[in-house]
Amino acid sequence: MRFDLWMLVLLWPMGVASGATPEWELVRTGLNETAFIDVEVHPAQPQRLFAASTRALYESADAGRSWQERFRLPAQVNAVGVAITAVQEPIILLATDRSLYGSFDGGKLWSQVFGSAGADETRCTSVIVHPQRTNVALLGTQGGLFVSEDSGRHWREVNAPLDGRAVIQIAFAPHEPARA
């Protein structure tokens, strides 16, 4: 599999640049944790939301009106991002500053699915699932880029120049999903 890697420096919404005011709505979660670091919408069920705080992953089945904790991270481990697949019982990948955790049954059971001997490779920075090929996922770490072709169960490193190994963020090109 070939991925063309692009560096994205800054995205600026056109409406903001032209003076349009974005509309926001305050949502009260009822959770003790107030800082979500990542929120994902289930692609096939838009009322189903997943939100990661630095310490836990939560799910809402009713468009954010109520939340249930799905996974609490071990002590001294902080979440950095979440990715989900579009299948009925989604595969959930939770990237942390120490490893990657995965649930392959919609959030019921969890296991560590990525972690290596090198400290830089273990510090995840970003995780994403391909928008069309849900068995393909990319994982960015301080030590490089990794790809999974089995929905996050196994990972292999993508060759990258040594001076550009730290990956900060990953995105697929919307009109060319073969590009990452």
mmCIF file of C-alpha atoms in Angstrom:
data_model
loop_
_atom_site.group_PDB
_atom_site.id
_atom_site.type_symbol
_atom_site.label_atom_id
_atom_site.label_comp_id
_atom_site.label_asym_id
_atom_site.label_seq_id
_atom_site.Cartn_x
_atom_site.Cartn_y
_atom_site.Cartn_z
ATOM 1 C CA MET A 1 0.000 0.000 0.000
ATOM 2 C CA ARG A 2 1.317 3.431 -0.898
ATOM 3 C CA PHE A 3 0.462 6.634 0.932
ATOM 4 C CA ASP A 4 1.668 10.014 -0.280
ATOM 5 C CA LEU A 5 2.604 12.020 2.789
ATOM 6 C CA TRP A 6 1.812 15.734 2.870
ATOM 7 C CA MET A 7 2.562 18.238 5.573
ATOM 8 C CA LEU A 8 -0.363 20.376 6.661
ATOM 9 C CA VAL A 9 0.666 23.612 8.314
ATOM 10 C CA LEU A 10 -2.593 25.501 8.903
ATOM 11 C CA LEU A 11 -6.251 25.263 7.961
ATOM 12 C CA TRP A 12 -8.300 28.448 8.134
ATOM 13 C CA PRO A 13 -12.059 28.204 7.476
ATOM 14 C CA MET A 14 -13.106 30.496 4.638
ATOM 15 C CA GLY A 15 -16.105 31.832 6.580
ATOM 16 C CA VAL A 16 -13.878 33.054 9.393
ATOM 17 C CA ALA A 17 -11.555 34.849 6.972
ATOM 18 C CA SER A 18 -14.491 36.593 5.276
ATOM 19 C CA GLY A 19 -15.942 37.856 8.549
ATOM 20 C CA ALA A 20 -18.722 35.266 9.044
ATOM 21 C CA THR A 21 -19.286 34.306 12.669
ATOM 22 C CA PRO A 22 -19.365 30.570 13.397
ATOM 23 C CA GLU A 23 -22.293 29.484 15.563
ATOM 24 C CA TRP A 24 -21.600 27.488 18.717
ATOM 25 C CA GLU A 25 -23.885 25.846 21.240
ATOM 26 C CA LEU A 26 -22.881 25.062 24.827
ATOM 27 C CA VAL A 27 -23.548 21.414 25.637
ATOM 28 C CA ARG A 28 -23.577 20.287 29.253
ATOM 29 C CA THR A 29 -22.273 16.721 29.460
ATOM 30 C CA GLY A 30 -22.971 16.058 33.125
ATOM 31 C CA LEU A 31 -19.468 14.575 33.398
ATOM 32 C CA ASN A 32 -16.877 15.582 35.959
ATOM 33 C CA GLU A 33 -14.282 15.940 33.204
ATOM 34 C CA THR A 34 -14.795 19.090 31.205
ATOM 35 C CA ALA A 35 -11.898 19.070 28.751
ATOM 36 C CA PHE A 36 -12.410 16.804 25.756
ATOM 37 C CA ILE A 37 -9.306 16.486 23.624
ATOM 38 C CA ASP A 38 -11.037 14.740 20.699
ATOM 39 C CA VAL A 39 -14.626 14.060 19.632
ATOM 40 C CA GLU A 40 -15.584 11.620 16.869
ATOM 41 C CA VAL A 41 -18.985 11.026 15.262
ATOM 42 C CA HIS A 42 -19.873 7.491 14.158
ATOM 43 C CA PRO A 43 -20.002 7.822 10.338
ATOM 44 C CA ALA A 44 -23.057 5.567 9.900
ATOM 45 C CA GLN A 45 -24.889 6.615 13.099
ATOM 46 C CA PRO A 46 -24.484 10.399 13.553
ATOM 47 C CA GLN A 47 -26.305 10.396 16.912
ATOM 48 C CA ARG A 48 -23.503 8.165 18.296
ATOM 49 C CA LEU A 49 -20.574 10.232 19.597
ATOM 50 C CA PHE A 50 -17.251 9.311 21.174
ATOM 51 C CA ALA A 51 -15.333 11.857 23.239
ATOM 52 C CA ALA A 52 -11.901 11.454 24.785
ATOM 53 C CA SER A 53 -10.697 13.396 27.772
ATOM 54 C CA THR A 54 -7.096 13.036 28.832
ATOM 55 C CA ARG A 55 -8.123 10.251 31.260
ATOM 56 C CA ALA A 56 -11.079 8.396 29.702
ATOM 57 C CA LEU A 57 -13.221 7.671 26.642
ATOM 58 C CA TYR A 58 -16.964 8.379 26.740
ATOM 59 C CA GLU A 59 -19.816 7.453 24.413
ATOM 60 C CA SER A 60 -23.164 9.106 23.768
ATOM 61 C CA ALA A 61 -25.871 7.204 21.893
ATOM 62 C CA ASP A 62 -28.260 10.195 21.873
ATOM 63 C CA ALA A 63 -26.317 12.985 20.158
ATOM 64 C CA GLY A 64 -24.635 14.170 23.354
ATOM 65 C CA ARG A 65 -27.581 14.407 25.744
ATOM 66 C CA SER A 66 -26.189 11.639 27.977
ATOM 67 C CA TRP A 67 -22.757 10.008 28.251
ATOM 68 C CA GLN A 68 -21.350 6.699 29.442
ATOM 69 C CA GLU A 69 -17.730 6.031 30.306
ATOM 70 C CA ARG A 70 -16.354 3.300 28.013
ATOM 71 C CA PHE A 71 -12.708 3.114 29.092
ATOM 72 C CA ARG A 72 -10.614 4.636 31.859
ATOM 73 C CA LEU A 73 -6.890 4.852 31.185
ATOM 74 C CA PRO A 74 -4.297 3.499 33.606
ATOM 75 C CA ALA A 75 -2.661 5.999 35.968
ATOM 76 C CA GLN A 76 -0.011 8.251 34.400
ATOM 77 C CA VAL A 77 -1.346 7.611 30.855
ATOM 78 C CA ASN A 78 -3.043 10.443 28.910
ATOM 79 C CA ALA A 79 -5.184 10.177 25.789
ATOM 80 C CA VAL A 80 -4.199 12.211 22.733
ATOM 81 C CA GLY A 81 -6.779 11.136 20.132
ATOM 82 C CA VAL A 82 -9.496 8.689 19.148
ATOM 83 C CA ALA A 83 -10.531 7.069 15.853
ATOM 84 C CA ILE A 84 -13.541 4.873 15.077
ATOM 85 C CA THR A 85 -14.750 2.755 12.159
ATOM 86 C CA ALA A 86 -18.108 2.998 10.417
ATOM 87 C CA VAL A 87 -19.232 -0.556 11.225
ATOM 88 C CA GLN A 88 -22.259 -1.237 13.466
ATOM 89 C CA GLU A 89 -20.118 -2.216 16.477
ATOM 90 C CA PRO A 90 -17.259 0.165 15.781
ATOM 91 C CA ILE A 91 -13.614 -0.558 16.288
ATOM 92 C CA ILE A 92 -12.303 2.172 18.579
ATOM 93 C CA LEU A 93 -8.639 3.171 18.692
ATOM 94 C CA LEU A 94 -7.507 5.390 21.574
ATOM 95 C CA ALA A 95 -4.031 6.891 21.149
ATOM 96 C CA THR A 96 -2.151 7.854 24.304
ATOM 97 C CA ASP A 97 1.152 9.395 25.256
ATOM 98 C CA ARG A 98 2.421 5.891 26.105
ATOM 99 C CA SER A 99 0.684 3.435 23.744
ATOM 100 C CA LEU A 100 -2.428 2.687 21.683
ATOM 101 C CA TYR A 101 -5.489 0.929 23.081
ATOM 102 C CA GLY A 102 -8.156 -0.736 20.985
ATOM 103 C CA SER A 103 -11.636 -2.144 21.357
ATOM 104 C CA PHE A 104 -12.936 -4.420 18.630
ATOM 105 C CA ASP A 105 -16.447 -4.854 20.047
ATOM 106 C CA GLY A 106 -17.783 -1.296 20.287
ATOM 107 C CA GLY A 107 -16.061 -0.406 23.548
ATOM 108 C CA LYS A 108 -16.866 -3.379 25.775
ATOM 109 C CA LEU A 109 -13.387 -4.984 25.972
ATOM 110 C CA TRP A 110 -10.082 -3.120 25.643
ATOM 111 C CA SER A 111 -6.460 -4.127 25.105
ATOM 112 C CA GLN A 112 -3.163 -2.454 24.376
ATOM 113 C CA VAL A 113 -2.618 -2.929 20.623
ATOM 114 C CA PHE A 114 0.531 -0.889 20.058
ATOM 115 C CA GLY A 115 3.621 -0.228 22.095
ATOM 116 C CA SER A 116 7.258 -0.849 21.414
ATOM 117 C CA ALA A 117 10.569 -0.841 23.214
ATOM 118 C CA GLY A 118 11.485 2.613 21.837
ATOM 119 C CA ALA A 119 10.060 5.446 23.909
ATOM 120 C CA ASP A 120 9.498 7.705 20.887
ATOM 121 C CA GLU A 121 7.510 5.088 18.961
ATOM 122 C CA THR A 122 5.331 4.461 22.005
ATOM 123 C CA ARG A 123 4.347 8.163 22.393
ATOM 124 C CA CYS A 124 1.365 8.396 20.065
ATOM 125 C CA THR A 125 0.350 11.772 18.643
ATOM 126 C CA SER A 126 -2.526 11.003 16.260
ATOM 127 C CA VAL A 127 -4.660 8.110 15.020
ATOM 128 C CA ILE A 128 -7.040 7.982 12.059
ATOM 129 C CA VAL A 129 -9.112 5.374 10.193
ATOM 130 C CA HIS A 130 -9.358 5.511 6.400
ATOM 131 C CA PRO A 131 -12.748 7.006 5.421
ATOM 132 C CA GLN A 132 -13.524 4.296 2.831
ATOM 133 C CA ARG A 133 -11.317 1.323 3.712
ATOM 134 C CA THR A 134 -12.143 0.911 7.392
ATOM 135 C CA ASN A 135 -9.590 -1.859 7.857
ATOM 136 C CA VAL A 136 -6.793 0.697 7.207
ATOM 137 C CA ALA A 137 -5.613 2.944 10.040
ATOM 138 C CA LEU A 138 -2.648 5.279 10.475
ATOM 139 C CA LEU A 139 -0.891 6.008 13.751
ATOM 140 C CA GLY A 140 1.424 8.957 14.235
ATOM 141 C CA THR A 141 4.051 8.813 16.974
ATOM 142 C CA GLN A 142 7.061 10.829 18.090
ATOM 143 C CA GLY A 143 9.143 8.113 16.428
ATOM 144 C CA GLY A 144 7.384 7.763 13.082
ATOM 145 C CA LEU A 145 4.284 6.783 11.144
ATOM 146 C CA PHE A 146 2.703 3.324 11.400
ATOM 147 C CA VAL A 147 -0.014 1.654 9.309
ATOM 148 C CA SER A 148 -2.438 -1.133 10.122
ATOM 149 C CA GLU A 149 -4.307 -3.054 7.439
ATOM 150 C CA ASP A 150 -6.311 -5.185 9.870
ATOM 151 C CA SER A 151 -8.336 -2.512 11.693
ATOM 152 C CA GLY A 152 -5.638 -1.715 14.243
ATOM 153 C CA ARG A 153 -4.722 -5.179 15.475
ATOM 154 C CA HIS A 154 -1.182 -5.167 14.004
ATOM 155 C CA TRP A 155 1.070 -2.271 12.971
ATOM 156 C CA ARG A 156 4.099 -1.781 10.737
ATOM 157 C CA GLU A 157 6.303 1.267 10.375
ATOM 158 C CA VAL A 158 6.098 3.406 7.233
ATOM 159 C CA ASN A 159 9.515 4.424 5.928
ATOM 160 C CA ALA A 160 10.110 8.135 6.475
ATOM 161 C CA PRO A 161 13.222 10.321 6.416
ATOM 162 C CA LEU A 162 15.069 10.219 9.746
ATOM 163 C CA ASP A 163 14.788 13.995 10.217
ATOM 164 C CA GLY A 164 11.019 13.911 9.743
ATOM 165 C CA ARG A 165 10.060 10.990 11.950
ATOM 166 C CA ALA A 166 7.952 12.801 14.566
ATOM 167 C CA VAL A 167 4.352 12.921 13.339
ATOM 168 C CA ILE A 168 2.141 15.612 14.841
ATOM 169 C CA GLN A 169 -1.167 15.133 12.982
ATOM 170 C CA ILE A 170 -2.553 12.893 10.225
ATOM 171 C CA ALA A 171 -5.378 13.486 7.752
ATOM 172 C CA PHE A 172 -6.628 11.857 4.563
ATOM 173 C CA ALA A 173 -7.148 14.121 1.549
ATOM 174 C CA PRO A 174 -10.965 14.404 1.205
ATOM 175 C CA HIS A 175 -11.041 14.103 -2.589
ATOM 176 C CA GLU A 176 -8.089 11.716 -2.842
ATOM 177 C CA PRO A 177 -8.386 9.246 0.055
ATOM 178 C CA ALA A 178 -5.296 7.317 -1.108
ATOM 179 C CA ARG A 179 -3.298 10.334 0.059
ATOM 180 C CA ALA A 180 -2.540 10.788 3.726
#
